[in-house]
Amino acid sequence: MLKKNLPVKPSAQTVTTPSGYSSENYSLSNMASEVTQVTGNVMGPYFAFCAVVDGIQYKTGLGQNKKESRSNAAKLAFDELLQLDQPEPRSLETSGPPPIPAEPIVSPEPVYVSKVHYERRHIQHAKISQTVKETFNQLISSHAEYLKCSNSLAAFIIQRAGQLEVVALGTGEYNYSQCIKPDGRVLHDTHAIVTARRSLLRYFYRQLLLFYSKNPAVMEKSIFCTEPASDLLTLKQSINIYFYMNELPKGSAQIKSQLRLNPHSISAFEANEELSLHVAVEGKIYLTVCCPADVNRVSSMSSSDKLTRWEVLGVQGALLSHFIQPVYISNILVGDGNCSDTRGLEIAIKHRVGDALTSTLPMFYLVNRPHISLVPSAYPLQKNLEYKSLSLNWAQGDISLETVDGLSGKITESSPFKSGVSMASRLCKAAMLNRFNLLATEAKKHNLLEGSTYHAAKCMSGSYQEAKTLLKSYLQQHGYGSWIVKSPCIEQFSM
């Protein structure tokens, strides 16, 4: 389920588990629950509850009434309890990076119904991995050499009316680090999850154009719809977004499984470094405090850190935040080619940012808690240096793949798709600004065209910028380091 930060009306009522019942055999409908957080700008009777089992607090469920919010909280707790591979104990926040769970907890054998539910979800996730493979195979059918780029493959999948569709994908392991170009026509980061997400933005633009077509039959095909309490569009309730990665992203998600952060652990310092923010330079990862200093070159935050950011700000970015509410990933699936568990990814996404941040965020923003699962890899990992700097991208509706040289940030000569003589990628900032201007015109939001530059258009998205500032401050205050900010001159261009 995609979650939104709805306004919450506090309630003082608390339900507790009756004595004589254990958390294992007591039904979820009677699980202990308590009010968790209250957001500002109250516009209706919305409630926030979380399930509590044996003193452990689980994810927050939201609803327009107590029954709905408790039901959502119970479902979230139930799903998390079924994550049997690497369960993790909860811990209190501290002033520094939170402790890494010392040892996995052995969960009791779930009841038969739980097994069926777990196995059904496992089968569905394996099907998603297969769907990604089939889509990529079809795209490279005339370019077999691109199979060597499959190591880093990442893809976004939409589930609509029970049907799975791969709507965006990308590959890549490098980022541009040459001299700054101020025209917006260079792709700065070509790591797989970034190219996949920017491809998803192109898919969103197409879906929004369907909605603003004013043709009822065409509008119905869009994944977006109106919401009475907001002038921003939202995803239809039947839509779920899955994110598949063929390998673990660089950065904190690759924390060593054996690292423990107990009070007297000799690996505590090393673990803290692993949890800190990282920056990518030519495909290599450094701590932000150790980032090579060169004001004339562009550096990008690690893929793990960007995933963490999307779980607070959403994947839609600043420009699309003028049109839609935050869009959050409901499930993250990781191929089992280079990892045996998702513990590092769980820590990077779920442990570095606490639920308490939600209460400070603007309307509709929250700390999202996606389900994270290990699935069979779509492709086996293989050592390949020949195509390592090459990045592929595609979104639903594209006729063919586009290939980009990650080191130059430009389309390659052999790319199946070419946009023009400038060799600028269809994912570059200039291309995104062009789509933004077109959408603003179609939506008749002419005030959005008043921004003189790409940077100005982004800054006009007030709630998104506020949420971004709060997240950066939170990470710094909790000891993870500072978010590297690119030079503003790379966004001072117009169309």
Coordinates of C-alpha atoms in Angstrom, one line a residue:
M1 CA 0.0 0.0 0.0
L2 CA 1.3 3.5 -0.9
K3 CA 1.1 5.7 2.1
K4 CA 0.6 9.4 2.5
N5 CA 1.2 11.7 5.4
L6 CA -2.4 12.5 6.2
P7 CA -3.5 15.0 8.8
V8 CA -4.0 13.2 12.1
K9 CA -6.4 13.9 15.0
P10 CA -5.0 12.6 18.2
S11 CA -6.8 10.1 20.3
A12 CA -6.1 9.1 23.9
Q13 CA -7.6 5.6 23.7
T14 CA -5.2 2.7 24.0
V15 CA -6.0 -1.0 23.6
T16 CA -3.9 -3.6 25.5
T17 CA -3.5 -7.3 25.1
P18 CA -5.5 -9.2 27.7
S19 CA -3.5 -11.2 30.2
G20 CA -3.3 -14.9 29.5
Y21 CA -2.7 -14.4 25.8
S22 CA 0.7 -14.5 24.1
S23 CA 1.6 -12.4 21.1
E24 CA 2.0 -15.5 19.0
N25 CA -1.6 -16.9 19.4
Y26 CA -3.5 -13.7 20.1
S27 CA -5.3 -12.4 16.9
L28 CA -4.0 -9.3 15.2
S29 CA -7.4 -7.6 15.5
N30 CA -6.9 -7.5 19.3
M31 CA -3.2 -6.7 19.2
A32 CA -2.1 -3.8 21.4
S33 CA -2.2 -0.4 19.7
E34 CA -1.3 3.1 20.5
V35 CA -1.4 6.6 19.0
T36 CA 2.0 7.3 17.5
Q37 CA 2.4 10.8 16.0
V38 CA 0.3 13.8 15.1
T39 CA 0.9 15.9 12.0
G40 CA -0.1 19.5 11.5
N41 CA -2.7 21.2 9.3
V42 CA -5.6 19.1 10.6
M43 CA -8.3 19.0 8.0
G44 CA -10.3 16.0 9.1
P45 CA -10.6 13.2 11.7
Y46 CA -7.6 11.1 10.7
F47 CA -5.9 8.8 13.1
A48 CA -2.5 7.2 13.4
F49 CA -2.0 3.9 15.4
C50 CA 0.8 1.4 15.6
A51 CA 0.7 -2.2 16.8
V52 CA 2.7 -3.2 19.9
V53 CA 3.7 -6.8 20.4
D54 CA 5.7 -7.8 23.5
G55 CA 6.7 -4.2 23.9
I56 CA 8.0 -3.8 20.3
Q57 CA 6.4 -1.0 18.3
Y58 CA 5.7 -1.7 14.7
K59 CA 5.0 0.6 11.7
T60 CA 2.3 3.3 11.9
G61 CA -1.0 2.7 10.2
L62 CA -3.1 5.7 9.1
G63 CA -6.9 5.9 8.5
Q64 CA -9.9 8.2 8.5
N65 CA -11.3 6.4 11.5
K66 CA -10.0 4.4 14.4
K67 CA -11.1 1.0 12.9
E68 CA -9.3 1.7 9.6
S69 CA -6.1 3.0 11.2
R70 CA -5.9 0.0 13.6
S71 CA -6.6 -2.4 10.7
N72 CA -3.8 -0.8 8.7
A73 CA -1.4 -0.9 11.7
A74 CA -2.2 -4.6 12.2
K75 CA -1.6 -5.4 8.6
L76 CA 1.8 -3.7 8.7
A77 CA 2.8 -5.5 11.8
F78 CA 1.6 -8.8 10.4
D79 CA 3.6 -8.3 7.2
E80 CA 6.7 -7.4 9.2
L81 CA 6.4 -10.4 11.4
L82 CA 6.4 -12.6 8.3
Q83 CA 9.8 -11.2 7.3
L84 CA 11.4 -14.3 8.8
D85 CA 14.9 -14.2 7.2
Q86 CA 16.5 -11.5 9.3
P87 CA 14.1 -10.1 12.0
E88 CA 15.5 -7.1 13.9
P89 CA 14.8 -5.8 17.4
R90 CA 13.7 -2.2 17.8
S91 CA 15.9 0.3 19.7
L92 CA 15.5 3.8 21.1
E93 CA 17.0 6.7 19.2
T94 CA 20.2 8.2 20.4
S95 CA 22.1 11.3 19.6
G96 CA 24.4 9.4 17.2
P97 CA 23.8 6.7 14.7
P98 CA 21.4 4.1 16.1
P99 CA 22.7 0.7 17.2
I100 CA 22.8 -2.2 14.7
P101 CA 20.9 -5.2 16.0
A102 CA 23.4 -7.5 17.7
E103 CA 21.9 -10.8 16.9
P104 CA 18.9 -11.9 14.9
I105 CA 15.8 -12.9 16.9
V106 CA 14.5 -16.4 16.4
S107 CA 10.8 -16.1 15.6
P108 CA 8.2 -18.7 16.5
E109 CA 6.8 -20.8 13.6
P110 CA 3.8 -18.8 12.2
V111 CA 0.4 -20.4 11.9
Y112 CA -0.6 -22.1 8.7
V113 CA -2.5 -19.1 7.3
S114 CA 0.7 -17.0 7.8
K115 CA 2.7 -19.6 5.8
V116 CA 0.2 -19.5 2.9
H117 CA 0.3 -15.6 2.9
Y118 CA 4.1 -15.6 3.1
E119 CA 4.5 -18.2 0.3
R120 CA 2.0 -16.4 -1.9
R121 CA 4.0 -13.1 -1.6
H122 CA 7.2 -15.0 -2.3
I123 CA 5.8 -16.4 -5.5
Q124 CA 4.6 -12.9 -6.5
H125 CA 8.0 -11.4 -5.9
A126 CA 9.7 -14.1 -7.9
K127 CA 7.2 -13.4 -10.7
I128 CA 8.2 -9.7 -10.6
S129 CA 11.9 -10.6 -11.0
Q130 CA 11.0 -12.8 -14.0
T131 CA 8.9 -10.0 -15.5
V132 CA 11.8 -7.6 -15.3
K133 CA 14.1 -10.2 -17.0
E134 CA 11.6 -10.7 -19.8
T135 CA 11.2 -7.0 -20.4
F136 CA 15.0 -6.4 -20.5
N137 CA 15.5 -9.4 -22.8
Q138 CA 13.0 -8.0 -25.2
L139 CA 14.6 -4.5 -25.2
I140 CA 18.1 -5.9 -25.9
S141 CA 17.0 -8.5 -28.4
S142 CA 18.7 -6.7 -31.3
H143 CA 21.7 -5.6 -29.1
A144 CA 22.9 -8.8 -27.4
E145 CA 26.1 -7.0 -26.2
Y146 CA 24.0 -5.0 -23.8
L147 CA 23.4 -8.2 -21.7
K148 CA 26.7 -7.4 -20.2
C149 CA 25.1 -4.3 -18.5
S150 CA 22.6 -6.5 -16.6
N151 CA 24.6 -6.7 -13.4
S152 CA 23.4 -3.4 -12.2
L153 CA 19.9 -3.5 -13.6
A154 CA 17.2 -1.7 -11.7
A155 CA 13.5 -1.3 -12.6
F156 CA 10.2 0.1 -11.4
I157 CA 7.2 -2.0 -11.7
I158 CA 3.5 -0.9 -11.4
Q159 CA 0.9 -3.3 -10.1
R160 CA -2.5 -2.3 -11.4
A161 CA -5.6 -4.4 -11.2
G162 CA -3.5 -7.4 -10.4
Q163 CA -1.3 -6.9 -13.5
L164 CA 2.4 -6.2 -13.4
E165 CA 4.0 -3.8 -15.8
V166 CA 7.7 -2.8 -16.0
V167 CA 7.4 1.0 -16.6
A168 CA 11.0 2.1 -16.2
L169 CA 14.5 0.6 -16.0
G170 CA 18.1 1.6 -16.0
T171 CA 21.6 0.2 -15.6
G172 CA 24.9 1.9 -14.7
E173 CA 27.8 2.0 -12.2
Y174 CA 29.4 5.4 -12.8
N175 CA 28.8 9.1 -12.5
Y176 CA 30.1 12.1 -14.4
S177 CA 33.0 13.8 -12.7
Q178 CA 34.4 16.2 -15.3
C179 CA 34.3 19.9 -15.3
I180 CA 30.9 21.5 -14.6
K181 CA 28.7 22.3 -17.6
P182 CA 26.0 24.8 -16.9
D183 CA 23.6 24.0 -19.8
G184 CA 21.7 21.1 -18.1
R185 CA 22.5 18.7 -20.9
V186 CA 24.9 16.4 -19.1
L187 CA 23.8 13.4 -17.1
H188 CA 25.6 13.6 -13.8
D189 CA 24.8 10.3 -12.2
T190 CA 24.3 7.1 -14.2
H191 CA 24.1 4.6 -11.4
A192 CA 21.3 2.1 -12.1
I193 CA 18.8 3.2 -9.5
V194 CA 19.2 6.9 -10.6
T195 CA 18.7 6.2 -14.3
A196 CA 15.7 3.9 -13.4
R197 CA 14.2 6.6 -11.2
R198 CA 14.7 9.4 -13.8
S199 CA 13.1 7.1 -16.4
L200 CA 10.2 6.7 -14.0
L201 CA 9.8 10.5 -14.0
R202 CA 9.4 10.4 -17.7
Y203 CA 6.7 7.7 -17.3
F204 CA 5.0 10.0 -14.7
Y205 CA 5.0 12.9 -17.1
R206 CA 3.3 10.8 -19.8
Q207 CA 0.7 9.6 -17.2
L208 CA 0.0 13.2 -16.2
L209 CA -0.5 14.3 -19.8
L210 CA -3.1 11.6 -20.1
F211 CA -4.9 13.0 -17.0
Y212 CA -4.8 16.6 -18.3
S213 CA -6.0 15.6 -21.8
K214 CA -9.6 16.3 -20.6
N215 CA -10.8 13.3 -22.6
P216 CA -12.6 11.1 -20.1
A217 CA -11.6 7.8 -21.9
V218 CA -7.9 8.9 -22.0
M219 CA -8.0 10.2 -18.4
E220 CA -9.2 6.9 -17.1
K221 CA -6.0 5.3 -18.4
S222 CA -3.8 7.5 -16.2
I223 CA -2.5 6.2 -12.9
F224 CA -3.3 9.5 -11.3
C225 CA -6.6 10.9 -10.0
T226 CA -7.9 13.9 -8.0
E227 CA -8.3 13.9 -4.2
P228 CA -11.0 16.1 -2.6
A229 CA -8.8 17.4 0.2
S230 CA -6.0 18.5 -2.1
D231 CA -5.3 20.4 -5.3
L232 CA -2.5 17.9 -6.0
L233 CA -3.2 14.7 -7.8
T234 CA -2.5 11.4 -6.2
L235 CA -2.0 7.8 -7.3
K236 CA -5.1 5.7 -7.7
Q237 CA -5.7 3.4 -4.7
S238 CA -5.3 0.3 -6.8
I239 CA -1.7 1.2 -7.8
N240 CA 1.3 -0.3 -6.1
I241 CA 4.9 0.5 -7.0
Y242 CA 7.7 -2.1 -6.7
F243 CA 11.4 -1.4 -7.1
Y244 CA 13.7 -4.2 -8.2
M245 CA 17.5 -4.1 -8.0
N246 CA 19.7 -6.9 -9.4
E247 CA 22.4 -6.1 -6.8
L248 CA 22.7 -4.1 -3.6
P249 CA 23.2 -0.4 -4.1
K250 CA 26.5 1.2 -3.3
G251 CA 27.0 2.8 0.1
S252 CA 25.5 2.0 3.5
A253 CA 23.3 -0.8 2.1
Q254 CA 26.5 -2.9 1.6
I255 CA 27.3 -2.8 5.4
K256 CA 29.1 -6.0 6.4
S257 CA 26.7 -8.6 7.9
Q258 CA 29.0 -9.5 10.7
L259 CA 29.4 -5.9 12.0
R260 CA 27.8 -5.3 15.4
L261 CA 27.4 -2.1 17.3
N262 CA 27.2 -3.2 20.9
P263 CA 28.4 -0.8 23.6
H264 CA 31.8 -2.7 23.9
S265 CA 32.1 -3.8 20.3
I266 CA 35.5 -3.2 18.7
S267 CA 33.7 -2.8 15.3
A268 CA 31.6 0.1 16.5
F269 CA 33.7 2.7 14.8
E270 CA 33.8 0.8 11.5
A271 CA 30.0 0.3 11.7
N272 CA 29.4 4.0 12.2
E273 CA 31.5 4.7 9.1
E274 CA 29.4 2.2 7.1
L275 CA 26.2 3.9 8.3
S276 CA 27.4 7.4 7.4
L277 CA 26.5 9.3 4.2
H278 CA 28.7 8.5 1.2
V279 CA 29.5 10.2 -2.1
A280 CA 30.2 8.6 -5.4
V281 CA 33.2 9.8 -7.5
E282 CA 33.7 8.0 -10.9
G283 CA 32.0 5.0 -9.5
K284 CA 34.0 4.8 -6.3
I285 CA 32.5 5.5 -2.8
Y286 CA 33.9 7.8 -0.2
L287 CA 32.6 9.1 3.1
T288 CA 31.3 12.6 2.6
V289 CA 33.8 14.0 5.1
C290 CA 36.6 12.4 2.9
C291 CA 35.2 13.5 -0.4
P292 CA 37.9 14.7 -2.8
A293 CA 37.8 18.5 -2.8
D294 CA 37.3 19.9 -6.3
V295 CA 34.8 22.7 -6.7
N296 CA 35.0 22.5 -10.5
R297 CA 33.8 18.8 -10.6
V298 CA 30.5 17.2 -9.9
S299 CA 30.0 14.6 -7.2
S300 CA 26.8 12.6 -6.4
M301 CA 25.5 11.0 -3.2
S302 CA 25.7 7.2 -3.0
S303 CA 22.8 5.1 -4.3
S304 CA 22.0 3.9 -0.7
D305 CA 21.7 7.5 0.4
K306 CA 19.4 8.4 -2.5
L307 CA 17.1 5.5 -1.6
T308 CA 17.0 6.8 2.0
R309 CA 16.1 10.2 0.7
W310 CA 13.3 8.9 -1.5
E311 CA 11.7 7.1 1.5
V312 CA 11.1 10.6 3.0
L313 CA 10.6 12.9 0.0
G314 CA 9.1 10.4 -2.5
V315 CA 10.4 9.5 -5.9
Q316 CA 8.6 12.3 -7.8
G317 CA 11.2 15.0 -7.3
A318 CA 10.8 18.8 -6.9
L319 CA 9.3 19.6 -10.3
L320 CA 6.6 17.0 -10.3
S321 CA 5.7 18.0 -6.7
H322 CA 3.9 21.0 -8.2
F323 CA 1.4 18.5 -9.6
I324 CA 1.3 15.4 -7.5
Q325 CA 1.5 14.3 -3.8
P326 CA 4.6 12.4 -2.8
V327 CA 4.9 8.9 -4.4
Y328 CA 6.4 6.2 -2.2
I329 CA 7.7 2.8 -3.1
S330 CA 5.7 0.0 -1.4
N331 CA 8.1 -2.9 -2.0
I332 CA 11.9 -3.1 -2.6
L333 CA 13.1 -6.4 -4.1
V334 CA 16.8 -7.2 -4.2
G335 CA 18.3 -10.0 -6.4
D336 CA 20.2 -12.6 -4.4
G337 CA 23.3 -12.6 -6.7
N338 CA 25.6 -10.7 -4.4
C339 CA 23.9 -10.9 -1.0
S340 CA 22.4 -13.5 1.3
D341 CA 20.3 -11.1 3.3
T342 CA 18.9 -7.5 3.1
R343 CA 20.1 -6.5 6.6
G344 CA 22.3 -3.7 5.4
L345 CA 19.6 -2.3 3.1
E346 CA 17.1 -2.4 6.0
I347 CA 19.4 -0.5 8.2
A348 CA 20.3 2.1 5.6
I349 CA 16.6 2.8 4.8
K350 CA 14.7 2.1 8.0
H351 CA 17.1 2.6 10.9
R352 CA 18.8 5.9 9.9
V353 CA 15.6 7.9 9.8
G354 CA 13.2 7.6 12.7
D355 CA 9.4 7.7 12.6
A356 CA 9.5 10.9 14.8
L357 CA 10.6 12.9 11.7
T358 CA 7.1 12.4 10.2
S359 CA 5.5 14.8 12.7
T360 CA 7.7 17.6 11.5
L361 CA 7.2 17.1 7.8
P362 CA 4.8 19.1 5.6
M363 CA 1.4 17.8 4.6
F364 CA 1.5 14.4 2.7
Y365 CA 5.2 13.7 3.5
L366 CA 6.2 10.9 5.8
V367 CA 8.9 8.4 6.7
N368 CA 8.0 5.6 4.4
R369 CA 8.7 2.0 5.5
P370 CA 8.7 -0.2 2.3
H371 CA 8.8 -4.0 2.5
I372 CA 12.2 -5.3 1.6
S373 CA 12.6 -8.8 0.2
L374 CA 15.4 -11.0 -1.2
V375 CA 14.3 -12.5 -4.6
P376 CA 16.0 -14.7 -7.3
S377 CA 18.2 -12.4 -9.4
A378 CA 16.9 -11.6 -12.9
Y379 CA 20.5 -12.0 -14.1
P380 CA 23.6 -13.7 -12.5
L381 CA 26.4 -11.3 -11.6
Q382 CA 29.4 -11.5 -13.9
K383 CA 32.7 -9.7 -14.0
N384 CA 32.8 -7.3 -16.9
L385 CA 35.0 -4.3 -17.4
E386 CA 34.2 -3.7 -21.1
Y387 CA 30.8 -2.1 -20.6
K388 CA 31.2 -0.9 -17.0
S389 CA 30.9 2.8 -17.8
L390 CA 27.9 2.3 -20.1
S391 CA 24.4 3.1 -18.8
L392 CA 21.1 2.1 -20.4
N393 CA 17.7 3.7 -19.8
W394 CA 14.1 3.1 -20.9
A395 CA 10.6 4.0 -19.9
Q396 CA 7.2 2.6 -21.0
G397 CA 6.3 4.3 -24.3
D398 CA 9.9 4.5 -25.6
I399 CA 10.6 2.8 -28.9
S400 CA 14.1 1.8 -27.9
L401 CA 16.9 1.9 -25.3
E402 CA 19.2 4.9 -24.9
T403 CA 22.8 4.3 -24.0
V404 CA 24.9 6.9 -22.1
D405 CA 28.6 7.0 -21.4
G406 CA 28.6 7.5 -17.6
L407 CA 32.0 9.2 -17.6
S408 CA 31.0 11.9 -20.2
G409 CA 27.3 12.1 -19.3
K410 CA 26.4 12.0 -23.1
I411 CA 24.7 9.6 -25.4
T412 CA 27.1 7.1 -27.1
E413 CA 27.5 7.0 -30.9
S414 CA 26.1 3.5 -30.9
S415 CA 22.9 4.3 -28.9
P416 CA 19.7 2.9 -30.5
F417 CA 18.0 6.2 -29.5
K418 CA 19.5 9.6 -30.2
S419 CA 17.8 12.9 -29.3
G420 CA 19.8 15.2 -31.5
V421 CA 23.2 16.6 -32.5
S422 CA 24.0 17.7 -28.9
M423 CA 24.0 14.0 -27.8
A424 CA 22.2 15.1 -24.6
S425 CA 20.4 12.3 -22.8
R426 CA 16.6 12.3 -22.6
L427 CA 17.1 12.0 -18.8
C428 CA 19.1 15.2 -18.5
K429 CA 17.9 18.2 -16.5
A430 CA 17.2 20.3 -19.7
A431 CA 15.0 17.5 -21.0
M432 CA 13.1 17.3 -17.7
L433 CA 12.6 21.1 -17.7
N434 CA 11.2 20.9 -21.2
R435 CA 8.6 18.3 -20.1
F436 CA 7.8 20.3 -17.0
N437 CA 7.0 23.4 -19.1
L438 CA 4.8 21.3 -21.4
L439 CA 2.9 19.8 -18.5
A440 CA 2.4 23.2 -16.9
T441 CA 0.9 24.5 -20.1
E442 CA -1.4 21.5 -20.5
A443 CA -2.5 21.7 -16.9
K444 CA -3.1 25.5 -17.3
K445 CA -0.8 26.2 -14.4
H446 CA 0.8 29.2 -16.0
N447 CA 2.2 30.5 -12.8
L448 CA 4.7 27.6 -12.8
L449 CA 6.2 29.0 -16.0
E450 CA 7.3 32.2 -14.2
G451 CA 10.4 30.6 -12.9
S452 CA 13.3 31.9 -15.1
T453 CA 15.5 28.8 -14.6
Y454 CA 15.4 25.1 -13.8
H455 CA 16.7 26.0 -10.3
A456 CA 13.9 28.6 -9.8
A457 CA 11.2 26.0 -10.9
K458 CA 12.5 23.6 -8.3
C459 CA 12.7 26.2 -5.5
M460 CA 9.0 27.1 -6.1
S461 CA 8.0 23.7 -4.8
G462 CA 7.9 24.9 -1.2
S463 CA 6.7 21.8 0.6
Y464 CA 9.2 19.5 -1.1
Q465 CA 12.1 21.9 -0.3
E466 CA 11.0 22.2 3.3
A467 CA 10.9 18.4 3.6
K468 CA 14.4 18.1 2.0
T469 CA 15.8 20.6 4.4
L470 CA 14.3 18.8 7.4
L471 CA 15.7 15.5 6.2
K472 CA 19.2 16.9 5.7
S473 CA 19.2 18.5 9.1
Y474 CA 18.0 15.3 10.7
L475 CA 20.8 13.2 9.2
Q476 CA 23.4 15.7 10.2
Q477 CA 22.1 16.1 13.8
H478 CA 22.1 12.3 14.2
G479 CA 25.7 11.9 13.3
Y480 CA 25.5 10.6 9.7
G481 CA 27.3 13.6 8.1
S482 CA 26.4 16.3 5.7
W483 CA 24.6 15.9 2.4
I484 CA 26.8 17.1 -0.5
V485 CA 25.2 19.9 -2.4
K486 CA 26.1 20.4 -6.1
S487 CA 27.2 23.8 -7.3
P488 CA 24.1 25.9 -8.0
C489 CA 25.5 27.0 -11.4
I490 CA 24.6 23.6 -12.9
E491 CA 20.9 24.5 -12.5
Q492 CA 21.0 28.1 -13.7
F493 CA 19.8 27.4 -17.2
S494 CA 16.5 28.0 -19.0
M495 CA 14.8 26.6 -22.1

